[in-house]
Coordinates of C-alpha atoms in Angstrom, one line a residue:
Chain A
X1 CA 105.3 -5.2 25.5
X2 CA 102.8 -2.5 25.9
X3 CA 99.8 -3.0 27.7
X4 CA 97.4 -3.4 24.3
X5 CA 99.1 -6.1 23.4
X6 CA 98.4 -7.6 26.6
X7 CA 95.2 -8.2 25.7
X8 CA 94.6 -12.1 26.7
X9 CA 92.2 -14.6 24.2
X10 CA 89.5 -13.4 26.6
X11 CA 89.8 -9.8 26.3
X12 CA 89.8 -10.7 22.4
X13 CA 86.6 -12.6 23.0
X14 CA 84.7 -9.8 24.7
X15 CA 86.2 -7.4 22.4
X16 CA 84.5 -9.1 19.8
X17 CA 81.3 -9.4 21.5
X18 CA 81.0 -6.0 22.4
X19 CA 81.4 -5.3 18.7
X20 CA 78.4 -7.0 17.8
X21 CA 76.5 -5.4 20.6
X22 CA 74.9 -2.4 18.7
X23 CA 74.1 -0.2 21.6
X24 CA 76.1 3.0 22.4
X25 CA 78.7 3.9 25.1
X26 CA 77.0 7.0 25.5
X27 CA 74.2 8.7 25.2
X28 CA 76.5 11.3 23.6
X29 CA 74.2 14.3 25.3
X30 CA 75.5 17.7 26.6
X31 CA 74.2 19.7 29.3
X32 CA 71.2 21.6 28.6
X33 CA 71.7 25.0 27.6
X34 CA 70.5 27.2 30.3
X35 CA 70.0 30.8 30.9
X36 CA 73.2 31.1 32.9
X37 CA 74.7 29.0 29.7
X38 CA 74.1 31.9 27.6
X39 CA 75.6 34.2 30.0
X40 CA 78.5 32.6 30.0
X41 CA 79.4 32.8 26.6
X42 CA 78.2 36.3 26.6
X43 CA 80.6 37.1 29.2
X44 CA 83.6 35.6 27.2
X45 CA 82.1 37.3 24.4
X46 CA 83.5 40.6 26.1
X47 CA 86.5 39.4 27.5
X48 CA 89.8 41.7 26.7
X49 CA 91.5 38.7 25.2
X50 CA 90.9 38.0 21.7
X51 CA 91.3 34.4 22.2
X52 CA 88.3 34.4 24.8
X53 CA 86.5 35.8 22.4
X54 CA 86.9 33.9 19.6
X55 CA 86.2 31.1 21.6
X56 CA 82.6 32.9 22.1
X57 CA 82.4 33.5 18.5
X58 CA 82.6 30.0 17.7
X59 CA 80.6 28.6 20.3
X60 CA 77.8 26.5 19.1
X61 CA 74.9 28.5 21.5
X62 CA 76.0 31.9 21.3
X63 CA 73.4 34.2 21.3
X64 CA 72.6 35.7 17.8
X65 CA 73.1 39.7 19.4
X66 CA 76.4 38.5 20.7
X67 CA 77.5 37.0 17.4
X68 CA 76.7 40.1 15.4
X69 CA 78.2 42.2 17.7
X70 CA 81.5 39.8 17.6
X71 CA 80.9 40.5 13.6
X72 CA 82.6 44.2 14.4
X73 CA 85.1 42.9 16.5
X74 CA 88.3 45.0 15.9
X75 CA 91.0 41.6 15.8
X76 CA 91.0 39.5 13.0
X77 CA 91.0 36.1 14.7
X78 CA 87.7 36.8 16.5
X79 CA 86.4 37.3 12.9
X80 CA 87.8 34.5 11.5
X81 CA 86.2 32.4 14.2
X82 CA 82.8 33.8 13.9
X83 CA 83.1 33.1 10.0
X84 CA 84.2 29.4 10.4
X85 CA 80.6 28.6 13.1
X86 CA 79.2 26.2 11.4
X87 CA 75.9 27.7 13.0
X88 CA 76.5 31.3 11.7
X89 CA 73.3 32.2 9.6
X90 CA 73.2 33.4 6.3
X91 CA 72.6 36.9 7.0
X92 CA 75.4 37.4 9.1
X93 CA 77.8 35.4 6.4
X94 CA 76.6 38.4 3.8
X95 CA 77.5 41.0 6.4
X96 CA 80.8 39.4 6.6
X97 CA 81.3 38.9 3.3
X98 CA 82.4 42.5 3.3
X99 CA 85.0 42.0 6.0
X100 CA 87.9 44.0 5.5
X101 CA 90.3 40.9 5.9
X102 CA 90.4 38.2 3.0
X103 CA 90.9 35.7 5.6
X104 CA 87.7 36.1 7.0
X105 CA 86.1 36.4 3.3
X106 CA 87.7 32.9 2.2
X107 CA 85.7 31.3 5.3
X108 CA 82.5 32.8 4.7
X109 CA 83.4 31.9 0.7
X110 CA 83.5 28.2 2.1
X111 CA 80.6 28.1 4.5
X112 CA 77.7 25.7 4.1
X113 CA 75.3 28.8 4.4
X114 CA 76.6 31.1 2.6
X115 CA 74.1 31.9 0.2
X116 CA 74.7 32.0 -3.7
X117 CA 74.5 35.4 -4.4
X118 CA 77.1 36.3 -1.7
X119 CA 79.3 33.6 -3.3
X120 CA 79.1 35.1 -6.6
X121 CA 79.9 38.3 -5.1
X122 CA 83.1 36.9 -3.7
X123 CA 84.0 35.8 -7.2
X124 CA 85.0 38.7 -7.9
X125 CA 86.2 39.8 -4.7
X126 CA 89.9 42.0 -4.9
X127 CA 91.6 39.2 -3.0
X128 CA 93.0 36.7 -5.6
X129 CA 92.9 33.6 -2.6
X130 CA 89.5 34.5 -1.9
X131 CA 88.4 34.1 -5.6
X132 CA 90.5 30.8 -6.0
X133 CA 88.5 29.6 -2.8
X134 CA 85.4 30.4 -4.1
X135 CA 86.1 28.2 -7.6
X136 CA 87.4 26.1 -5.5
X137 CA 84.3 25.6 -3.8
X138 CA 81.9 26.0 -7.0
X139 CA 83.7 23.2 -8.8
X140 CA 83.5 20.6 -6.1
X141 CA 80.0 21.1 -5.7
Chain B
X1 CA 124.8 11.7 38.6
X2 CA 124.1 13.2 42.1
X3 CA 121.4 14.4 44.1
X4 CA 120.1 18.0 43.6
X5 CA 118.7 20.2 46.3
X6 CA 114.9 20.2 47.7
X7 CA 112.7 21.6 44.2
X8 CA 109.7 22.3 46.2
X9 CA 110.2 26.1 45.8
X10 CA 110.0 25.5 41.7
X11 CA 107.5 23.7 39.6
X12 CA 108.4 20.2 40.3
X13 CA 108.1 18.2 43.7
X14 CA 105.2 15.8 44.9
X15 CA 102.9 18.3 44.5
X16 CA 101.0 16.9 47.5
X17 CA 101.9 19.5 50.0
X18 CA 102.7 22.3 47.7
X19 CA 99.9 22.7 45.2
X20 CA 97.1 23.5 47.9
X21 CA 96.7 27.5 47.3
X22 CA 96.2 29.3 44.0
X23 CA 97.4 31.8 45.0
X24 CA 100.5 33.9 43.9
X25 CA 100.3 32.1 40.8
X26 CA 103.7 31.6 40.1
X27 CA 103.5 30.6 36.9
X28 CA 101.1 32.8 35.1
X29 CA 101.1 30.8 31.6
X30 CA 99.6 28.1 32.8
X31 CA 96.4 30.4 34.3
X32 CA 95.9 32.1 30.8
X33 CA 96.2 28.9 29.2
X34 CA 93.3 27.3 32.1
X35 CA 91.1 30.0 31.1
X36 CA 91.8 30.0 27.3
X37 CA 90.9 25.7 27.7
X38 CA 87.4 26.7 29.8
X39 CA 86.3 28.9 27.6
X40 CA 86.8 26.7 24.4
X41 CA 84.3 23.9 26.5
X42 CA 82.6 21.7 23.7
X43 CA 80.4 18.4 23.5
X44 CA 81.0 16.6 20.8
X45 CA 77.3 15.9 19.8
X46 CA 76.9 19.8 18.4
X47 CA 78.4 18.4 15.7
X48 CA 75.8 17.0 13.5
X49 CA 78.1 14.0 12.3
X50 CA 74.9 11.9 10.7
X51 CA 74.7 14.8 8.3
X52 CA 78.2 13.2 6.2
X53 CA 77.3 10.0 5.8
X54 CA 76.3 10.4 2.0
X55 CA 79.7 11.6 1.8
X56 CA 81.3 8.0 3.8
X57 CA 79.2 6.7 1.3
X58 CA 80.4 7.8 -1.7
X59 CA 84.5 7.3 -0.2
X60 CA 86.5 5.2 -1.3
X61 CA 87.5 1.8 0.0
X62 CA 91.1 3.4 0.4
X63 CA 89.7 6.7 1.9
X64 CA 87.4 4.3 4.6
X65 CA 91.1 2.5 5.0
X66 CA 92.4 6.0 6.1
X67 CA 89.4 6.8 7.9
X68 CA 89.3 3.9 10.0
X69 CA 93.0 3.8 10.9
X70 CA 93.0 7.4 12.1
X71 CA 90.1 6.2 14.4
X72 CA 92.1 3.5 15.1
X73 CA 94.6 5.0 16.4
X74 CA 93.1 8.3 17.8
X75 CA 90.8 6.8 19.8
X76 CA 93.5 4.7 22.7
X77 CA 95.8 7.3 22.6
X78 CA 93.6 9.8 23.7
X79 CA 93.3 7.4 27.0
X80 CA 97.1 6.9 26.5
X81 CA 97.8 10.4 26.7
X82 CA 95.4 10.5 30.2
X83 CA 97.9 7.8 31.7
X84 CA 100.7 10.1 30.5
X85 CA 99.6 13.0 32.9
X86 CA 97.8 10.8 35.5
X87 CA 101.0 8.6 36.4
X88 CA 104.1 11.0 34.8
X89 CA 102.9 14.8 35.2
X90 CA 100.2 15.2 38.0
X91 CA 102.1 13.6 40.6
X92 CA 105.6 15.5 40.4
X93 CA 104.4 19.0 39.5
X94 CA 103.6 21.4 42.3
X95 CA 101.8 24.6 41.0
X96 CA 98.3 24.9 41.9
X97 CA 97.8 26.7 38.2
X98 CA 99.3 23.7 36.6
X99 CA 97.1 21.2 38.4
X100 CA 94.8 23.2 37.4
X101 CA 95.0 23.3 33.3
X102 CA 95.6 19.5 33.8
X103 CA 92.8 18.4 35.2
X104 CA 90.9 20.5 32.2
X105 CA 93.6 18.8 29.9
X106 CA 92.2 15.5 31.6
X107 CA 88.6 16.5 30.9
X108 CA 89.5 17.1 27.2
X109 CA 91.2 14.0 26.4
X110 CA 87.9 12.3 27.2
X111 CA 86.2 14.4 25.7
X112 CA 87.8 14.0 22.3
X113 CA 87.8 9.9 22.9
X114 CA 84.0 10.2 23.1
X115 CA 84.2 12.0 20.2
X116 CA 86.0 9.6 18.3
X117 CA 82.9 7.3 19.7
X118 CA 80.4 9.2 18.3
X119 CA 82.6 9.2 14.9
X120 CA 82.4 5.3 15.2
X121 CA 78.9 5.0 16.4
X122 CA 77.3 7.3 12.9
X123 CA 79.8 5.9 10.4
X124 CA 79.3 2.2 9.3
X125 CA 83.0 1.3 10.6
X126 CA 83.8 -1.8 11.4
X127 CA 84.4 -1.4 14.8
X128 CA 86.2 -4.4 15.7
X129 CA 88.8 -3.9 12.9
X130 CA 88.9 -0.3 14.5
X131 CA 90.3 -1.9 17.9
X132 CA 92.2 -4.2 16.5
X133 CA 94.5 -2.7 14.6
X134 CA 95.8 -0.8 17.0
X135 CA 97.3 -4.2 18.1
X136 CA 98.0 -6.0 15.1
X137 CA 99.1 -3.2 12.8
X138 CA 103.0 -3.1 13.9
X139 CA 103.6 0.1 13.0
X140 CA 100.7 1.7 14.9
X141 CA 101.5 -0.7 18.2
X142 CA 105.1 0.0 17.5
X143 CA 104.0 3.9 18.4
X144 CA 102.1 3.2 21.1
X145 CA 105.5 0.5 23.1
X146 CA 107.6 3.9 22.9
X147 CA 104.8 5.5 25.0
X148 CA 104.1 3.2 27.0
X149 CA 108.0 2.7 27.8
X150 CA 108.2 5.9 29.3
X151 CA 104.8 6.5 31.1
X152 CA 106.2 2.7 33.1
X153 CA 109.3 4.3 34.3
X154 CA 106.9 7.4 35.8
X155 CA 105.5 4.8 38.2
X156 CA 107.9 3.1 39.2
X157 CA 109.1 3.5 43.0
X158 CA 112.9 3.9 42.2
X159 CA 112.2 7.2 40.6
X160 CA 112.8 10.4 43.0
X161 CA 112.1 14.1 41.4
X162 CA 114.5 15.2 43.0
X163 CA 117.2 13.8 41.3
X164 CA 118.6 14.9 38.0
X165 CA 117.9 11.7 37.1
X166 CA 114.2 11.8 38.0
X167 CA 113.7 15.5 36.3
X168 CA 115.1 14.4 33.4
X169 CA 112.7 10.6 33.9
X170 CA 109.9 13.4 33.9
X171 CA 111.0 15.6 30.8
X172 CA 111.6 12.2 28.7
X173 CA 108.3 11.7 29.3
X174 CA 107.0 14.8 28.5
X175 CA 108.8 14.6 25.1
X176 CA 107.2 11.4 24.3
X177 CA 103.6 12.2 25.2
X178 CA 103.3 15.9 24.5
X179 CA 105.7 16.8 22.3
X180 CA 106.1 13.8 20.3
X181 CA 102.7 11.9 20.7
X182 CA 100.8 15.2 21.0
X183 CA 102.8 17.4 19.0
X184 CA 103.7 15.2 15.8
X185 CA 101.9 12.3 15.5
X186 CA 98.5 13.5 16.2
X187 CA 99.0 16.8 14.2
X188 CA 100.4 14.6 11.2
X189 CA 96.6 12.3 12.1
X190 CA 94.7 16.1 12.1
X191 CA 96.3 16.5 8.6
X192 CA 95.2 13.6 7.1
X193 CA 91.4 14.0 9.1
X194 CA 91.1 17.8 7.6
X195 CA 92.4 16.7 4.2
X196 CA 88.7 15.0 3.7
X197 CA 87.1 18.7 4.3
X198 CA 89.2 20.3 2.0
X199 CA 87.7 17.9 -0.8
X200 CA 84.6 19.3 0.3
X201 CA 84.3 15.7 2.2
X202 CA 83.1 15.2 5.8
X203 CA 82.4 18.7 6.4
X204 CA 81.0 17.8 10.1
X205 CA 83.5 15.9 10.8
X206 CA 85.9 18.5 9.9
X207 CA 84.4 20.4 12.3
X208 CA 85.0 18.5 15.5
X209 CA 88.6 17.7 14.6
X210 CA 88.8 21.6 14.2
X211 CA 87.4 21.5 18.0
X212 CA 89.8 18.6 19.0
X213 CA 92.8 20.2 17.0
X214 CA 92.4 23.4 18.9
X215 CA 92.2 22.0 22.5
X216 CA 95.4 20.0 21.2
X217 CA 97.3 23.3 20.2
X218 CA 97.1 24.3 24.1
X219 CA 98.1 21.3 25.2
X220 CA 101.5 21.6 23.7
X221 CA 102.0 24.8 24.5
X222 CA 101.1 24.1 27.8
X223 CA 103.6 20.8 27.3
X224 CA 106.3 22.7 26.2
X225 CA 106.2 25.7 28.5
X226 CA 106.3 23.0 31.1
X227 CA 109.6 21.5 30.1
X228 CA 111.2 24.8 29.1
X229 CA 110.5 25.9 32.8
X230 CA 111.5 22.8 34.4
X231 CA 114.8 23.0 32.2
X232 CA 115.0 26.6 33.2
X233 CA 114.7 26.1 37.1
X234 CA 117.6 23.1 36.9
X235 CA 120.4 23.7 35.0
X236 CA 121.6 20.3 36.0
X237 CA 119.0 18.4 33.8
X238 CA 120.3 19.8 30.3
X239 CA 123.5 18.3 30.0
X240 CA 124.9 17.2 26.6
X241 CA 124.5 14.0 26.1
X242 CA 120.5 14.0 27.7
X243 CA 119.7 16.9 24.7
X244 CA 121.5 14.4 21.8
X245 CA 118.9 11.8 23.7
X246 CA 116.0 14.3 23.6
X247 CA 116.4 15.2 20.2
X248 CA 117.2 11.4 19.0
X249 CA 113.5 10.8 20.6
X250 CA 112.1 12.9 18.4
X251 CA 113.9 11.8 14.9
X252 CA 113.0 8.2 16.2
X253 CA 109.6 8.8 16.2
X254 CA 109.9 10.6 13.2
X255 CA 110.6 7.2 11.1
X256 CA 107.9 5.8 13.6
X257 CA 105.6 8.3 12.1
X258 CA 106.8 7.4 8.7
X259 CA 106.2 3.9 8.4
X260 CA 103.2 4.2 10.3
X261 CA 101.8 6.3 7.2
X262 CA 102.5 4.0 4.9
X263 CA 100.5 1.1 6.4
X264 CA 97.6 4.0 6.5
X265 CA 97.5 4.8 2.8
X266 CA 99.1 2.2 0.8
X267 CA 97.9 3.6 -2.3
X268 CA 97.2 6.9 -1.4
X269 CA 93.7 9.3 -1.7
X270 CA 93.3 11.8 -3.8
X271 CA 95.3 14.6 -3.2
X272 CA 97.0 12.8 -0.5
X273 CA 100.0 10.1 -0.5
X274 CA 102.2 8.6 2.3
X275 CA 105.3 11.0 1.0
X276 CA 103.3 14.4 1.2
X277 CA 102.3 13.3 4.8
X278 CA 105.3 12.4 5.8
X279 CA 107.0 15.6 4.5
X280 CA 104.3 17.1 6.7
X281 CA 106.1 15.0 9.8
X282 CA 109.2 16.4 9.6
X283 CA 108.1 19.8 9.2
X284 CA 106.3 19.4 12.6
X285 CA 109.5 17.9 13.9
X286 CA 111.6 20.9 12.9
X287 CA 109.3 23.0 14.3
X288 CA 108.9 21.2 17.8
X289 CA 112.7 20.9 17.4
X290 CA 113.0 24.7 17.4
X291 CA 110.3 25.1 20.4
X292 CA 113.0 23.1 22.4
X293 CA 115.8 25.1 21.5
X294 CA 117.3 22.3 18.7
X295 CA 118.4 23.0 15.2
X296 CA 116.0 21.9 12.6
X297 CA 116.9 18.4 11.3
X298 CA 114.6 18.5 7.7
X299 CA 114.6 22.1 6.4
X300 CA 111.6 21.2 4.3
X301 CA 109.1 23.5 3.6
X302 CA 105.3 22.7 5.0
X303 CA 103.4 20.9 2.3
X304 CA 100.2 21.4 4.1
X305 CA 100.0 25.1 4.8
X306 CA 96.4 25.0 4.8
X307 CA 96.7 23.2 7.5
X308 CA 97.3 26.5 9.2
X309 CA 93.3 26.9 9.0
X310 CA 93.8 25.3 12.8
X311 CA 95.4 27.4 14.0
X312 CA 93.3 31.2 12.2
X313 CA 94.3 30.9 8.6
X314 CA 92.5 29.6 5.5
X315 CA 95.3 28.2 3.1
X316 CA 92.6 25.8 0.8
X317 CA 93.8 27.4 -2.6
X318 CA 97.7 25.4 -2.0
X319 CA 95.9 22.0 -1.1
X320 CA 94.7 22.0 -4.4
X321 CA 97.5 23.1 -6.4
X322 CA 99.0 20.4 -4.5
X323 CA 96.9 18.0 -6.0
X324 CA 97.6 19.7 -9.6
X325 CA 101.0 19.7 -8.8
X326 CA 101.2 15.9 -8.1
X327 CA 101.9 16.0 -4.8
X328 CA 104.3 18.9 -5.5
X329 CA 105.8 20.5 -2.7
X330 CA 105.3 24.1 -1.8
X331 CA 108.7 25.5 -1.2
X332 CA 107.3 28.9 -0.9
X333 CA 108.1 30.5 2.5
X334 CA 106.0 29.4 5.4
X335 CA 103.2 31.2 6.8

């Protein structure tokens, strides 16, 4: 037997009760972003390893220098991760629009803030993938 | 089988004595992987979640089904995977380094239970049939009996690391937790989670399994370096008949795996049925086969190779041919 399925009538009952209590297990809050936060991920930003760094480029507080300067970063994955940052703005998606790999075009191609006119210029991007992604996209919006 | 000599010069022992000073790291993986696992430190409430739910909304009553079984299930085996290295790794590994990345592996897999939280505290999910299920649904409680068998056996008094019997106790349940539980079954879960994003679905939500998936990509390879140098510092654990057991684990909880996703979409989603997930499955097992040194048992091609976007790929373009295609399998080669 494994121990969920030890669960007696009165687990059950309290399991049910908890259910209708509508309050939160959490507050679900992170620790304030501090100075020293933003240091941090500017450090990792200019780690040797390109998986520190990616990890900086994807960070959800990086600091909007460090990001851009992350946007020249010579290895792909860094790149990649910078495109898919959900909090990556709009002008740095156009500037990476013209990244040298397609990988990192097909994520700007899919990212909520891309802006239209980038899109369109991906359309007709060299990369075949990249302009399947960006029908892709168009159609199922 | 007899007893081996003292392991506290290698990477297994009580760990009590031995792990007390960092340095030399003797096992430099498990540093790189440490630091790698800091520096990818997330909270799951930078994901603005509340921003999909005109997209729950407008989901089916089959892809809700999906949705709430992957919670389902996700959400207790998170915890179940904490018991796992609490009770059955921790205690019999001796490397500072390792104790180390554990304790942030520890950190994680609460971190991605809260997640699942916050997934079930924005969406309207019936939260009671969330818990439930993962008790009355006998595939899904079927997965988690095969963990818990081994995770039991790790805290029992009769086992003794030193013995080949006890290494081999602690490599079983490795298998079953990292490589199987961690390795398989949640990546084959991760699949069908994504699969919402590339219908332009759940965007958010995408996200944080993105964030969970990669944490979960260390953890295996920290898992599997772990077993890999365990079976490299005793030669006495490997024999014969404990690889056919090893590798009948895994094609076990392949059909585990398999019935499981039937329960989860009995009609199938768009783009998605039970068959093209479970083709997924035994890719992953091949591939976790190979990583331990076994011949592939499927040969089949990945199905999914978008789902290579976890790791630094985008493959969106084959999703939807799949969905063209019927379901069709990709056969080309694998990226």
């Amino acid at each position: 037997m494994s121990c969920v399925t030890f669960l007696t009538d009165e687990q059950r009952r309290r399991l049910h009760l908890a259910a209708l209590d509508g309050s939160p297990v959490s507050t679900f809050r992170s620790p304030e972003v501090t100075e020293s936060t933003l240091r941090r991920i500017a450090a990792l930003g200019q780690d040797p390893r390109p998986g520190i760094r990616a990890s900086a480029a994807a960070h959800r507080h990086a600091p909007q220098d460090l990001l851009h300067l992350l946007a020249e970063d010579p290895d792909t994955r860094v790149r990649v991760a910078l495109a898919r940052n959900a909090w990556v703005g709009a002008d740095l998606l156009g500037r990476l629009a013209g990244d040298a790999a397609p990988a990192v075009r097909q994520w700007v191609a899919v990212h909520t803030s891309t802006t239209p006119a980038v899109r369109d210029r991906l359309a007709q991007d060299d990369d075949a993938q990249v302009r399947a992604v960006v029908a892709m996209v168009t159609s199922s919006r | 089988m007899t007893d081996t000599t003292e392991t506290s010069t290698g990477i297994l022992g009580t760990g009590i004595r031995e792990g007390l000073l960092l340095k030399p790291v003797t096992y430099p993986w498990a540093m790189e992987l440490y630091d790698q696992a800091v520096a990818n430190t997330w909270f799951p409430n930078e994901v603005q979640l509340g921003e999909d739910l005109g997209d729950f909304d407008r989901m089916s009553e089959d892809e809700r089904h999906a949705l709430t079984f992957l919670m389902s299930y996700f959400n207790p085996n998170e915890l179940l995977v904490n018991k796992a290295l609490a009770f059955g790794v921790y205690p019999y590994v001796n490397a500072a380094e390792c104790h180390l990345y554990l304790a942030k592996q520890m950190w994680e897999e609460a971190n991605h239970c809260m997640s699942f939280e916050y997934v079930l505290e924005t969406f309207p999910i019936d939260r009671e049939a969330a818990y439930n299920s993962h008790v009355e649904v006998p595939s899904m409680a079927a997965k988690e009996e095969f963990e818990v068998r081994f995770i039991r056996r790790m805290t029992e008094q009769t086992l003794d690391i030193s013995t080949t019997e006890g290494k081999q106790d602690f490599v079983r349940n490795l298998v079953a937790y990292n490589v199987i539980l961690e390795g398989i079954w949640f990546y084959s879960g991760f699949m069908v989670a994504l699969s919402f994003r590339q219908r332009n679905l759940l965007r958010n939500f995408g996200s944080l399994i993105d964030w969970i998936v990669r944490d979960e990509s260390l953890h295996l390879k920290f898992g599997i370096n772990l077993i890999l140098t365990v079976l490299d510092e005793n030669p006495d654990v490997a024999t014969p008949a404990f690889a056919d057991e090893i590798r009948g684990m895994i094609l076990h909880a392949v059909e585990m795996e398999e019935a499981y996703n039937r329960d989860m979409l009995p009609n199938g989603i768009l783009g998605l049925n039970a068959d093209y997930i479970n083709t997924y499955v035994r890719y992953l097992a091949d591939r976790r086969l190979e990583e331990l040194g076994f011949e592939p048992e499927y040969g089949v091609a990945n199905p999914a190779k978008w789902m290579a976007a976890a790791n630094d790929t985008l493959q969106l373009v084959n999703f939807f041919e799949s969905i063209n295609t019927s379901y069709e399998v990709n056969t080309r080669a694998d990226s």
